mmCIF file of N, CA and C in Angstrom:
data_model
loop_
_atom_site.group_PDB
_atom_site.id
_atom_site.type_symbol
_atom_site.label_atom_id
_atom_site.label_comp_id
_atom_site.label_asym_id
_atom_site.label_seq_id
_atom_site.Cartn_x
_atom_site.Cartn_y
_atom_site.Cartn_z
ATOM 1 N N MET C 1 0.851 -1.157 0.000
ATOM 2 C CA MET C 1 0.000 0.000 0.000
ATOM 3 C C MET C 1 0.905 1.230 0.000
ATOM 4 N N SER C 2 0.563 2.208 -0.814
ATOM 5 C CA SER C 2 1.350 3.438 -0.885
ATOM 6 C C SER C 2 0.481 4.651 -0.606
ATOM 7 N N PHE C 3 1.086 5.631 0.041
ATOM 8 C CA PHE C 3 0.443 6.917 0.303
ATOM 9 C C PHE C 3 1.355 7.979 -0.290
ATOM 10 N N ILE C 4 0.796 8.861 -1.079
ATOM 11 C CA ILE C 4 1.573 9.916 -1.716
ATOM 12 C C ILE C 4 1.096 11.259 -1.179
ATOM 13 N N TYR C 5 2.067 12.084 -0.767
ATOM 14 C CA TYR C 5 1.753 13.396 -0.206
ATOM 15 C C TYR C 5 2.454 14.477 -1.013
ATOM 16 N N GLY C 6 1.731 15.524 -1.323
ATOM 17 C CA GLY C 6 2.299 16.662 -2.031
ATOM 18 C C GLY C 6 2.097 16.553 -3.528
ATOM 19 N N ARG C 7 2.517 17.590 -4.197
ATOM 20 C CA ARG C 7 2.394 17.662 -5.654
ATOM 21 C C ARG C 7 3.749 17.954 -6.262
ATOM 22 N N CYS C 8 3.890 17.551 -7.503
ATOM 23 C CA CYS C 8 5.113 17.873 -8.232
ATOM 24 C C CYS C 8 4.733 18.275 -9.646
ATOM 25 N N THR C 9 5.623 18.985 -10.279
ATOM 26 C CA THR C 9 5.386 19.458 -11.638
ATOM 27 C C THR C 9 6.356 18.754 -12.569
ATOM 28 N N PRO C 10 5.826 18.011 -13.545
ATOM 29 C CA PRO C 10 6.726 17.331 -14.486
ATOM 30 C C PRO C 10 7.611 18.328 -15.229
ATOM 31 N N ARG C 11 8.847 17.941 -15.453
ATOM 32 C CA ARG C 11 9.794 18.773 -16.187
ATOM 33 C C ARG C 11 9.656 18.475 -17.675
ATOM 34 N N ASP C 12 10.088 19.429 -18.484
ATOM 35 C CA ASP C 12 10.077 19.218 -19.930
ATOM 36 C C ASP C 12 11.042 18.088 -20.278
ATOM 37 N N GLY C 13 10.744 17.423 -21.333
ATOM 38 C CA GLY C 13 11.624 16.353 -21.772
ATOM 39 C C GLY C 13 10.858 15.335 -22.583
ATOM 40 N N GLY C 14 11.530 14.254 -22.924
ATOM 41 C CA GLY C 14 10.925 13.208 -23.729
ATOM 42 C C GLY C 14 9.667 12.642 -23.104
ATOM 43 N N GLU C 15 9.770 12.237 -21.862
ATOM 44 C CA GLU C 15 8.610 11.734 -21.126
ATOM 45 C C GLU C 15 8.575 12.470 -19.798
ATOM 46 N N PRO C 16 7.846 13.580 -19.732
ATOM 47 C CA PRO C 16 7.833 14.345 -18.486
ATOM 48 C C PRO C 16 7.256 13.529 -17.327
ATOM 49 N N SER C 17 7.962 13.548 -16.234
ATOM 50 C CA SER C 17 7.489 12.881 -15.024
ATOM 51 C C SER C 17 8.123 13.581 -13.828
ATOM 52 N N CYS C 18 7.648 13.225 -12.650
ATOM 53 C CA CYS C 18 8.245 13.782 -11.442
ATOM 54 C C CYS C 18 7.984 12.845 -10.280
ATOM 55 N N ALA C 19 8.799 12.976 -9.253
ATOM 56 C CA ALA C 19 8.622 12.196 -8.031
ATOM 57 C C ALA C 19 7.901 13.074 -7.021
ATOM 58 N N PRO C 20 6.823 12.571 -6.415
ATOM 59 C CA PRO C 20 6.104 13.381 -5.423
ATOM 60 C C PRO C 20 7.004 13.679 -4.228
ATOM 61 N N PRO C 21 6.707 14.744 -3.479
ATOM 62 C CA PRO C 21 7.550 15.107 -2.330
ATOM 63 C C PRO C 21 7.735 13.971 -1.324
ATOM 64 N N VAL C 22 6.668 13.215 -1.027
ATOM 65 C CA VAL C 22 6.767 12.118 -0.057
ATOM 66 C C VAL C 22 5.913 10.947 -0.528
ATOM 67 N N GLU C 23 6.517 9.756 -0.491
ATOM 68 C CA GLU C 23 5.758 8.528 -0.723
ATOM 69 C C GLU C 23 6.045 7.587 0.431
ATOM 70 N N ILE C 24 4.978 7.102 1.052
ATOM 71 C CA ILE C 24 5.090 6.149 2.154
ATOM 72 C C ILE C 24 4.584 4.809 1.641
ATOM 73 N N GLN C 25 5.422 3.785 1.737
ATOM 74 C CA GLN C 25 5.031 2.444 1.333
ATOM 75 C C GLN C 25 4.928 1.571 2.575
ATOM 76 N N VAL C 26 3.796 0.890 2.713
ATOM 77 C CA VAL C 26 3.569 -0.005 3.842
ATOM 78 C C VAL C 26 3.424 -1.411 3.279
ATOM 79 N N SER C 27 4.225 -2.337 3.796
ATOM 80 C CA SER C 27 4.141 -3.725 3.354
ATOM 81 C C SER C 27 4.215 -4.637 4.570
ATOM 82 N N PRO C 28 3.795 -5.890 4.430
ATOM 83 C CA PRO C 28 3.880 -6.829 5.557
ATOM 84 C C PRO C 28 5.324 -6.951 6.049
ATOM 85 N N LEU C 29 5.490 -7.144 7.321
ATOM 86 C CA LEU C 29 6.826 -7.252 7.908
ATOM 87 C C LEU C 29 7.655 -8.320 7.204
ATOM 88 N N CYS C 30 7.075 -9.460 6.895
ATOM 89 C CA CYS C 30 7.833 -10.586 6.352
ATOM 90 C C CYS C 30 8.169 -10.451 4.874
ATOM 91 N N SER C 31 7.621 -9.469 4.202
ATOM 92 C CA SER C 31 7.845 -9.287 2.772
ATOM 93 C C SER C 31 9.302 -8.906 2.492
ATOM 94 N N HIS C 32 10.086 -9.845 1.966
ATOM 95 C CA HIS C 32 11.500 -9.620 1.632
ATOM 96 C C HIS C 32 12.304 -9.125 2.838
ATOM 97 N N LEU C 33 11.932 -9.567 4.036
ATOM 98 C CA LEU C 33 12.605 -9.083 5.247
ATOM 99 C C LEU C 33 14.101 -9.382 5.226
ATOM 100 N N ASP C 34 14.491 -10.539 4.699
ATOM 101 C CA ASP C 34 15.913 -10.883 4.673
ATOM 102 C C ASP C 34 16.727 -9.853 3.884
ATOM 103 N N VAL C 35 16.173 -9.325 2.815
ATOM 104 C CA VAL C 35 16.860 -8.322 2.002
ATOM 105 C C VAL C 35 16.845 -6.961 2.697
ATOM 106 N N VAL C 36 15.688 -6.581 3.208
ATOM 107 C CA VAL C 36 15.537 -5.253 3.809
ATOM 108 C C VAL C 36 16.336 -5.134 5.106
ATOM 109 N N ALA C 37 16.417 -6.219 5.872
ATOM 110 C CA ALA C 37 17.144 -6.181 7.148
ATOM 111 C C ALA C 37 18.622 -6.540 6.990
ATOM 112 N N ALA C 38 19.083 -6.773 5.757
ATOM 113 C CA ALA C 38 20.476 -7.174 5.533
ATOM 114 C C ALA C 38 21.475 -6.108 5.977
ATOM 115 N N SER C 39 21.153 -4.836 5.781
ATOM 116 C CA SER C 39 22.037 -3.759 6.228
ATOM 117 C C SER C 39 21.899 -3.625 7.739
ATOM 118 N N PRO C 40 22.995 -3.704 8.482
ATOM 119 C CA PRO C 40 22.923 -3.720 9.945
ATOM 120 C C PRO C 40 22.595 -2.388 10.617
ATOM 121 N N ILE C 41 22.331 -1.335 9.855
ATOM 122 C CA ILE C 41 22.063 -0.028 10.473
ATOM 123 C C ILE C 41 20.884 -0.092 11.439
ATOM 124 N N TRP C 42 19.912 -0.975 11.200
ATOM 125 C CA TRP C 42 18.735 -1.074 12.065
ATOM 126 C C TRP C 42 19.106 -1.477 13.488
ATOM 127 N N LYS C 43 20.279 -2.074 13.675
ATOM 128 C CA LYS C 43 20.698 -2.507 15.011
ATOM 129 C C LYS C 43 21.037 -1.329 15.915
ATOM 130 N N ARG C 44 21.337 -0.162 15.316
ATOM 131 C CA ARG C 44 21.732 0.998 16.116
ATOM 132 C C ARG C 44 20.888 2.241 15.863
ATOM 133 N N ARG C 45 19.867 2.123 15.017
ATOM 134 C CA ARG C 45 19.020 3.283 14.717
ATOM 135 C C ARG C 45 17.568 2.944 15.010
ATOM 136 N N GLN C 46 16.923 3.778 15.824
ATOM 137 C CA GLN C 46 15.522 3.577 16.200
ATOM 138 C C GLN C 46 14.760 4.885 16.131
ATOM 139 N N ILE C 47 13.477 4.761 15.891
ATOM 140 C CA ILE C 47 12.554 5.880 16.013
ATOM 141 C C ILE C 47 11.395 5.390 16.852
ATOM 142 N N ARG C 48 11.193 6.053 17.965
ATOM 143 C CA ARG C 48 10.085 5.743 18.870
ATOM 144 C C ARG C 48 10.064 4.267 19.272
ATOM 145 N N GLY C 49 11.252 3.681 19.445
ATOM 146 C CA GLY C 49 11.377 2.302 19.915
ATOM 147 C C GLY C 49 11.408 1.252 18.826
ATOM 148 N N ALA C 50 11.168 1.632 17.579
ATOM 149 C CA ALA C 50 11.167 0.676 16.473
ATOM 150 C C ALA C 50 12.452 0.822 15.658
ATOM 151 N N PRO C 51 13.081 -0.296 15.281
ATOM 152 C CA PRO C 51 14.310 -0.220 14.489
ATOM 153 C C PRO C 51 14.059 0.341 13.093
ATOM 154 N N VAL C 52 15.072 1.041 12.574
ATOM 155 C CA VAL C 52 14.969 1.660 11.253
ATOM 156 C C VAL C 52 16.153 1.205 10.405
ATOM 157 N N GLY C 53 15.849 0.494 9.333
ATOM 158 C CA GLY C 53 16.859 0.051 8.384
ATOM 159 C C GLY C 53 16.896 0.986 7.191
ATOM 160 N N THR C 54 17.583 0.547 6.139
ATOM 161 C CA THR C 54 17.674 1.329 4.908
ATOM 162 C C THR C 54 17.703 0.383 3.725
ATOM 163 N N ILE C 55 16.972 0.733 2.679
ATOM 164 C CA ILE C 55 17.052 0.037 1.398
ATOM 165 C C ILE C 55 16.705 1.043 0.309
ATOM 166 N N ASP C 56 17.358 0.933 -0.819
ATOM 167 C CA ASP C 56 17.134 1.880 -1.923
ATOM 168 C C ASP C 56 17.320 3.327 -1.469
ATOM 169 N N SER C 57 18.235 3.570 -0.552
ATOM 170 C CA SER C 57 18.496 4.902 0.006
ATOM 171 C C SER C 57 17.309 5.490 0.759
ATOM 172 N N ALA C 58 16.366 4.648 1.144
ATOM 173 C CA ALA C 58 15.185 5.108 1.881
ATOM 174 C C ALA C 58 15.140 4.423 3.244
ATOM 175 N N PRO C 59 14.754 5.156 4.290
ATOM 176 C CA PRO C 59 14.633 4.521 5.600
ATOM 177 C C PRO C 59 13.411 3.604 5.643
ATOM 178 N N VAL C 60 13.559 2.493 6.381
ATOM 179 C CA VAL C 60 12.482 1.519 6.549
ATOM 180 C C VAL C 60 12.318 1.260 8.035
ATOM 181 N N LEU C 61 11.150 1.592 8.560
ATOM 182 C CA LEU C 61 10.842 1.364 9.968
ATOM 183 C C LEU C 61 10.185 -0.008 10.084
ATOM 184 N N PHE C 62 10.718 -0.845 10.996
ATOM 185 C CA PHE C 62 10.179 -2.182 11.221
ATOM 186 C C PHE C 62 9.241 -2.153 12.416
ATOM 187 N N THR C 63 7.968 -2.466 12.179
ATOM 188 C CA THR C 63 7.006 -2.553 13.276
ATOM 189 C C THR C 63 6.675 -4.019 13.508
ATOM 190 N N ILE C 64 5.869 -4.285 14.498
ATOM 191 C CA ILE C 64 5.523 -5.655 14.835
ATOM 192 C C ILE C 64 4.843 -6.389 13.678
ATOM 193 N N GLY C 65 4.187 -5.668 12.774
ATOM 194 C CA GLY C 65 3.507 -6.345 11.679
ATOM 195 C C GLY C 65 3.747 -5.777 10.304
ATOM 196 N N ALA C 66 4.569 -4.728 10.198
ATOM 197 C CA ALA C 66 4.731 -4.083 8.890
ATOM 198 C C ALA C 66 6.104 -3.438 8.746
ATOM 199 N N GLN C 67 6.455 -3.195 7.492
ATOM 200 C CA GLN C 67 7.601 -2.358 7.151
ATOM 201 C C GLN C 67 7.031 -1.058 6.599
ATOM 202 N N VAL C 68 7.577 0.057 7.034
ATOM 203 C CA VAL C 68 7.126 1.361 6.541
ATOM 204 C C VAL C 68 8.340 2.059 5.931
ATOM 205 N N LYS C 69 8.304 2.220 4.610
ATOM 206 C CA LYS C 69 9.410 2.830 3.872
ATOM 207 C C LYS C 69 8.977 4.210 3.396
ATOM 208 N N VAL C 70 9.873 5.201 3.512
ATOM 209 C CA VAL C 70 9.547 6.564 3.098
ATOM 210 C C VAL C 70 10.562 7.042 2.060
ATOM 211 N N TYR C 71 10.045 7.414 0.899
ATOM 212 C CA TYR C 71 10.862 7.993 -0.169
ATOM 213 C C TYR C 71 10.621 9.494 -0.213
ATOM 214 N N ARG C 72 11.665 10.235 -0.560
ATOM 215 C CA ARG C 72 11.513 11.679 -0.753
ATOM 216 C C ARG C 72 11.677 11.991 -2.223
ATOM 217 N N GLY C 73 10.962 13.014 -2.678
ATOM 218 C CA GLY C 73 10.993 13.392 -4.084
ATOM 219 C C GLY C 73 12.015 14.460 -4.391
ATOM 220 N N GLU C 74 12.029 14.852 -5.650
ATOM 221 C CA GLU C 74 12.953 15.874 -6.128
ATOM 222 C C GLU C 74 12.769 17.185 -5.365
ATOM 223 N N GLY C 75 13.884 17.780 -4.979
ATOM 224 C CA GLY C 75 13.840 19.071 -4.310
ATOM 225 C C GLY C 75 13.368 19.021 -2.868
ATOM 226 N N THR C 76 13.196 17.831 -2.327
ATOM 227 C CA THR C 76 12.732 17.683 -0.947
ATOM 228 C C THR C 76 13.921 17.635 0.002
ATOM 229 N N ASP C 77 13.766 18.235 1.152
ATOM 230 C CA ASP C 77 14.787 18.232 2.196
ATOM 231 C C ASP C 77 15.172 16.787 2.533
ATOM 232 N N PRO C 78 16.457 16.456 2.604
ATOM 233 C CA PRO C 78 16.884 15.089 2.904
ATOM 234 C C PRO C 78 16.391 14.568 4.262
ATOM 235 N N GLY C 79 16.044 15.446 5.183
ATOM 236 C CA GLY C 79 15.570 15.018 6.495
ATOM 237 C C GLY C 79 14.099 14.642 6.543
ATOM 238 N N VAL C 80 13.384 14.857 5.460
ATOM 239 C CA VAL C 80 11.939 14.605 5.431
ATOM 240 C C VAL C 80 11.571 13.160 5.776
ATOM 241 N N PRO C 81 12.205 12.133 5.193
ATOM 242 C CA PRO C 81 11.780 10.767 5.495
ATOM 243 C C PRO C 81 11.826 10.417 6.987
ATOM 244 N N LEU C 82 12.876 10.818 7.681
ATOM 245 C CA LEU C 82 12.952 10.500 9.109
ATOM 246 C C LEU C 82 11.936 11.308 9.909
ATOM 247 N N ARG C 83 11.662 12.535 9.500
ATOM 248 C CA ARG C 83 10.620 13.318 10.184
ATOM 249 C C ARG C 83 9.248 12.678 9.974
ATOM 250 N N VAL C 84 9.006 12.162 8.784
ATOM 251 C CA VAL C 84 7.743 11.463 8.517
ATOM 252 C C VAL C 84 7.622 10.239 9.431
ATOM 253 N N LEU C 85 8.687 9.456 9.554
ATOM 254 C CA LEU C 85 8.634 8.272 10.420
ATOM 255 C C LEU C 85 8.421 8.653 11.881
ATOM 256 N N ARG C 86 9.003 9.763 12.321
ATOM 257 C CA ARG C 86 8.816 10.195 13.716
ATOM 258 C C ARG C 86 7.359 10.577 13.998
ATOM 259 N N ALA C 87 6.637 11.028 12.979
ATOM 260 C CA ALA C 87 5.240 11.455 13.140
ATOM 261 C C ALA C 87 4.254 10.355 12.753
ATOM 262 N N LEU C 88 4.734 9.171 12.470
ATOM 263 C CA LEU C 88 3.893 8.068 12.010
ATOM 264 C C LEU C 88 2.752 7.777 12.983
ATOM 265 N N ARG C 89 1.589 7.466 12.433
ATOM 266 C CA ARG C 89 0.431 7.079 13.255
ATOM 267 C C ARG C 89 -0.448 6.141 12.451
ATOM 268 N N SER C 90 -1.340 5.451 13.143
ATOM 269 C CA SER C 90 -2.263 4.523 12.491
ATOM 270 C C SER C 90 -3.261 5.290 11.630
ATOM 271 N N ILE C 91 -3.675 4.661 10.540
ATOM 272 C CA ILE C 91 -4.713 5.256 9.690
ATOM 273 C C ILE C 91 -6.032 4.509 9.831
ATOM 274 N N ASN C 92 -6.027 3.472 10.664
ATOM 275 C CA ASN C 92 -7.242 2.687 10.885
ATOM 276 C C ASN C 92 -7.323 2.311 12.362
ATOM 277 N N ARG C 93 -8.306 1.554 12.704
ATOM 278 C CA ARG C 93 -8.498 1.163 14.107
ATOM 279 C C ARG C 93 -8.082 -0.284 14.362
ATOM 280 N N VAL C 94 -7.157 -0.800 13.565
ATOM 281 C CA VAL C 94 -6.671 -2.163 13.732
ATOM 282 C C VAL C 94 -5.502 -2.147 14.718
ATOM 283 N N PRO C 95 -5.567 -2.947 15.781
ATOM 284 C CA PRO C 95 -4.464 -2.985 16.743
ATOM 285 C C PRO C 95 -3.178 -3.490 16.093
ATOM 286 N N PRO C 96 -2.034 -3.033 16.528
ATOM 287 C CA PRO C 96 -1.857 -2.047 17.584
ATOM 288 C C PRO C 96 -2.074 -0.633 17.043
ATOM 289 N N LEU C 97 -2.819 0.156 17.778
ATOM 290 C CA LEU C 97 -3.050 1.546 17.392
ATOM 291 C C LEU C 97 -1.816 2.367 17.756
ATOM 292 N N VAL C 98 -1.352 3.154 16.808
ATOM 293 C CA VAL C 98 -0.157 3.976 16.998
ATOM 294 C C VAL C 98 -0.569 5.426 16.867
ATOM 295 N N GLY C 99 -0.322 6.204 17.919
ATOM 296 C CA GLY C 99 -0.603 7.634 17.873
ATOM 297 C C GLY C 99 0.560 8.375 17.235
ATOM 298 N N SER C 100 0.452 9.693 17.151
ATOM 299 C CA SER C 100 1.518 10.485 16.522
ATOM 300 C C SER C 100 2.721 10.688 17.449
ATOM 301 N N SER C 101 2.631 10.159 18.661
ATOM 302 C CA SER C 101 3.761 10.164 19.588
ATOM 303 C C SER C 101 3.702 8.867 20.391
ATOM 304 N N GLY C 102 4.703 8.615 21.185
ATOM 305 C CA GLY C 102 4.745 7.371 21.951
ATOM 306 C C GLY C 102 5.448 6.275 21.171
ATOM 307 N N ARG C 103 5.588 5.124 21.820
ATOM 308 C CA ARG C 103 6.321 3.998 21.233
ATOM 309 C C ARG C 103 5.570 3.352 20.081
ATOM 310 N N ILE C 104 6.343 2.842 19.142
ATOM 311 C CA ILE C 104 5.819 2.038 18.033
ATOM 312 C C ILE C 104 6.245 0.604 18.330
ATOM 313 N N PRO C 105 5.292 -0.345 18.397
ATOM 314 C CA PRO C 105 5.651 -1.733 18.712
ATOM 315 C C PRO C 105 6.631 -2.306 17.678
ATOM 316 N N ALA C 106 7.758 -2.791 18.158
ATOM 317 C CA ALA C 106 8.803 -3.338 17.293
ATOM 318 C C ALA C 106 8.686 -4.855 17.195
ATOM 319 N N PRO C 107 9.166 -5.424 16.094
ATOM 320 C CA PRO C 107 9.191 -6.885 15.978
ATOM 321 C C PRO C 107 10.295 -7.446 16.869
ATOM 322 N N PRO C 108 10.238 -8.733 17.163
ATOM 323 C CA PRO C 108 11.333 -9.340 17.939
ATOM 324 C C PRO C 108 12.663 -9.211 17.189
ATOM 325 N N ARG C 109 13.697 -8.889 17.904
ATOM 326 C CA ARG C 109 15.035 -8.732 17.301
ATOM 327 C C ARG C 109 15.462 -10.012 16.585
ATOM 328 N N ALA C 110 15.124 -11.170 17.148
ATOM 329 C CA ALA C 110 15.505 -12.451 16.545
ATOM 330 C C ALA C 110 14.894 -12.621 15.154
ATOM 331 N N VAL C 111 13.721 -12.054 14.924
ATOM 332 C CA VAL C 111 13.086 -12.121 13.601
ATOM 333 C C VAL C 111 13.893 -11.292 12.603
ATOM 334 N N LEU C 112 14.303 -10.100 13.005
ATOM 335 C CA LEU C 112 15.097 -9.250 12.116
ATOM 336 C C LEU C 112 16.472 -9.856 11.831
ATOM 337 N N LEU C 113 17.006 -10.583 12.786
ATOM 338 C CA LEU C 113 18.313 -11.222 12.609
ATOM 339 C C LEU C 113 18.207 -12.499 11.777
ATOM 340 N N GLY C 114 16.982 -12.989 11.553
ATOM 341 C CA GLY C 114 16.794 -14.234 10.819
ATOM 342 C C GLY C 114 16.941 -15.462 11.687
ATOM 343 N N ALA C 115 17.053 -15.292 13.004
ATOM 344 C CA ALA C 115 17.215 -16.404 13.921
ATOM 345 C C ALA C 115 15.876 -17.042 14.292
ATOM 346 N N ARG C 116 14.807 -16.341 13.991
ATOM 347 C CA ARG C 116 13.453 -16.838 14.264
ATOM 348 C C ARG C 116 12.609 -16.580 13.025
ATOM 349 N N PRO C 117 11.707 -17.489 12.677
ATOM 350 C CA PRO C 117 10.895 -17.265 11.478
ATOM 351 C C PRO C 117 9.963 -16.051 11.622
ATOM 352 N N CYS C 118 9.773 -15.379 10.515
ATOM 353 C CA CYS C 118 8.865 -14.238 10.483
ATOM 354 C C CYS C 118 7.476 -14.746 10.138
ATOM 355 N N ARG C 119 6.493 -14.292 10.887
ATOM 356 C CA ARG C 119 5.096 -14.670 10.643
ATOM 357 C C ARG C 119 4.251 -13.420 10.632
ATOM 358 N N SER C 120 3.675 -13.127 9.485
ATOM 359 C CA SER C 120 2.799 -11.939 9.387
ATOM 360 C C SER C 120 1.371 -12.307 9.674
#
């Protein structure tokens, strides 16, 4: 599932296109977890109690049931993706409910390390 925020103006050229200012991608925690968790940065970087990895130059927050990846578009401040993750909140009433502040439930460390099977 993707959420796109902001507008962009396509540039002139053969096929005009543009990247929106912010795109948030939410996928199941187990979806390609071995690839996404391969970079060890998540072991030392957290936001609101949840580990944050990196893939495709985008931060990925690991929650108990999902991966939340934030891409920034052209001309966007490089700090935007981490600020978006810090303000993350639930968009529905499915537990666990996450407010715009407070802890985000993290998956077991053993799952991220591959020492325990991931179950979504």
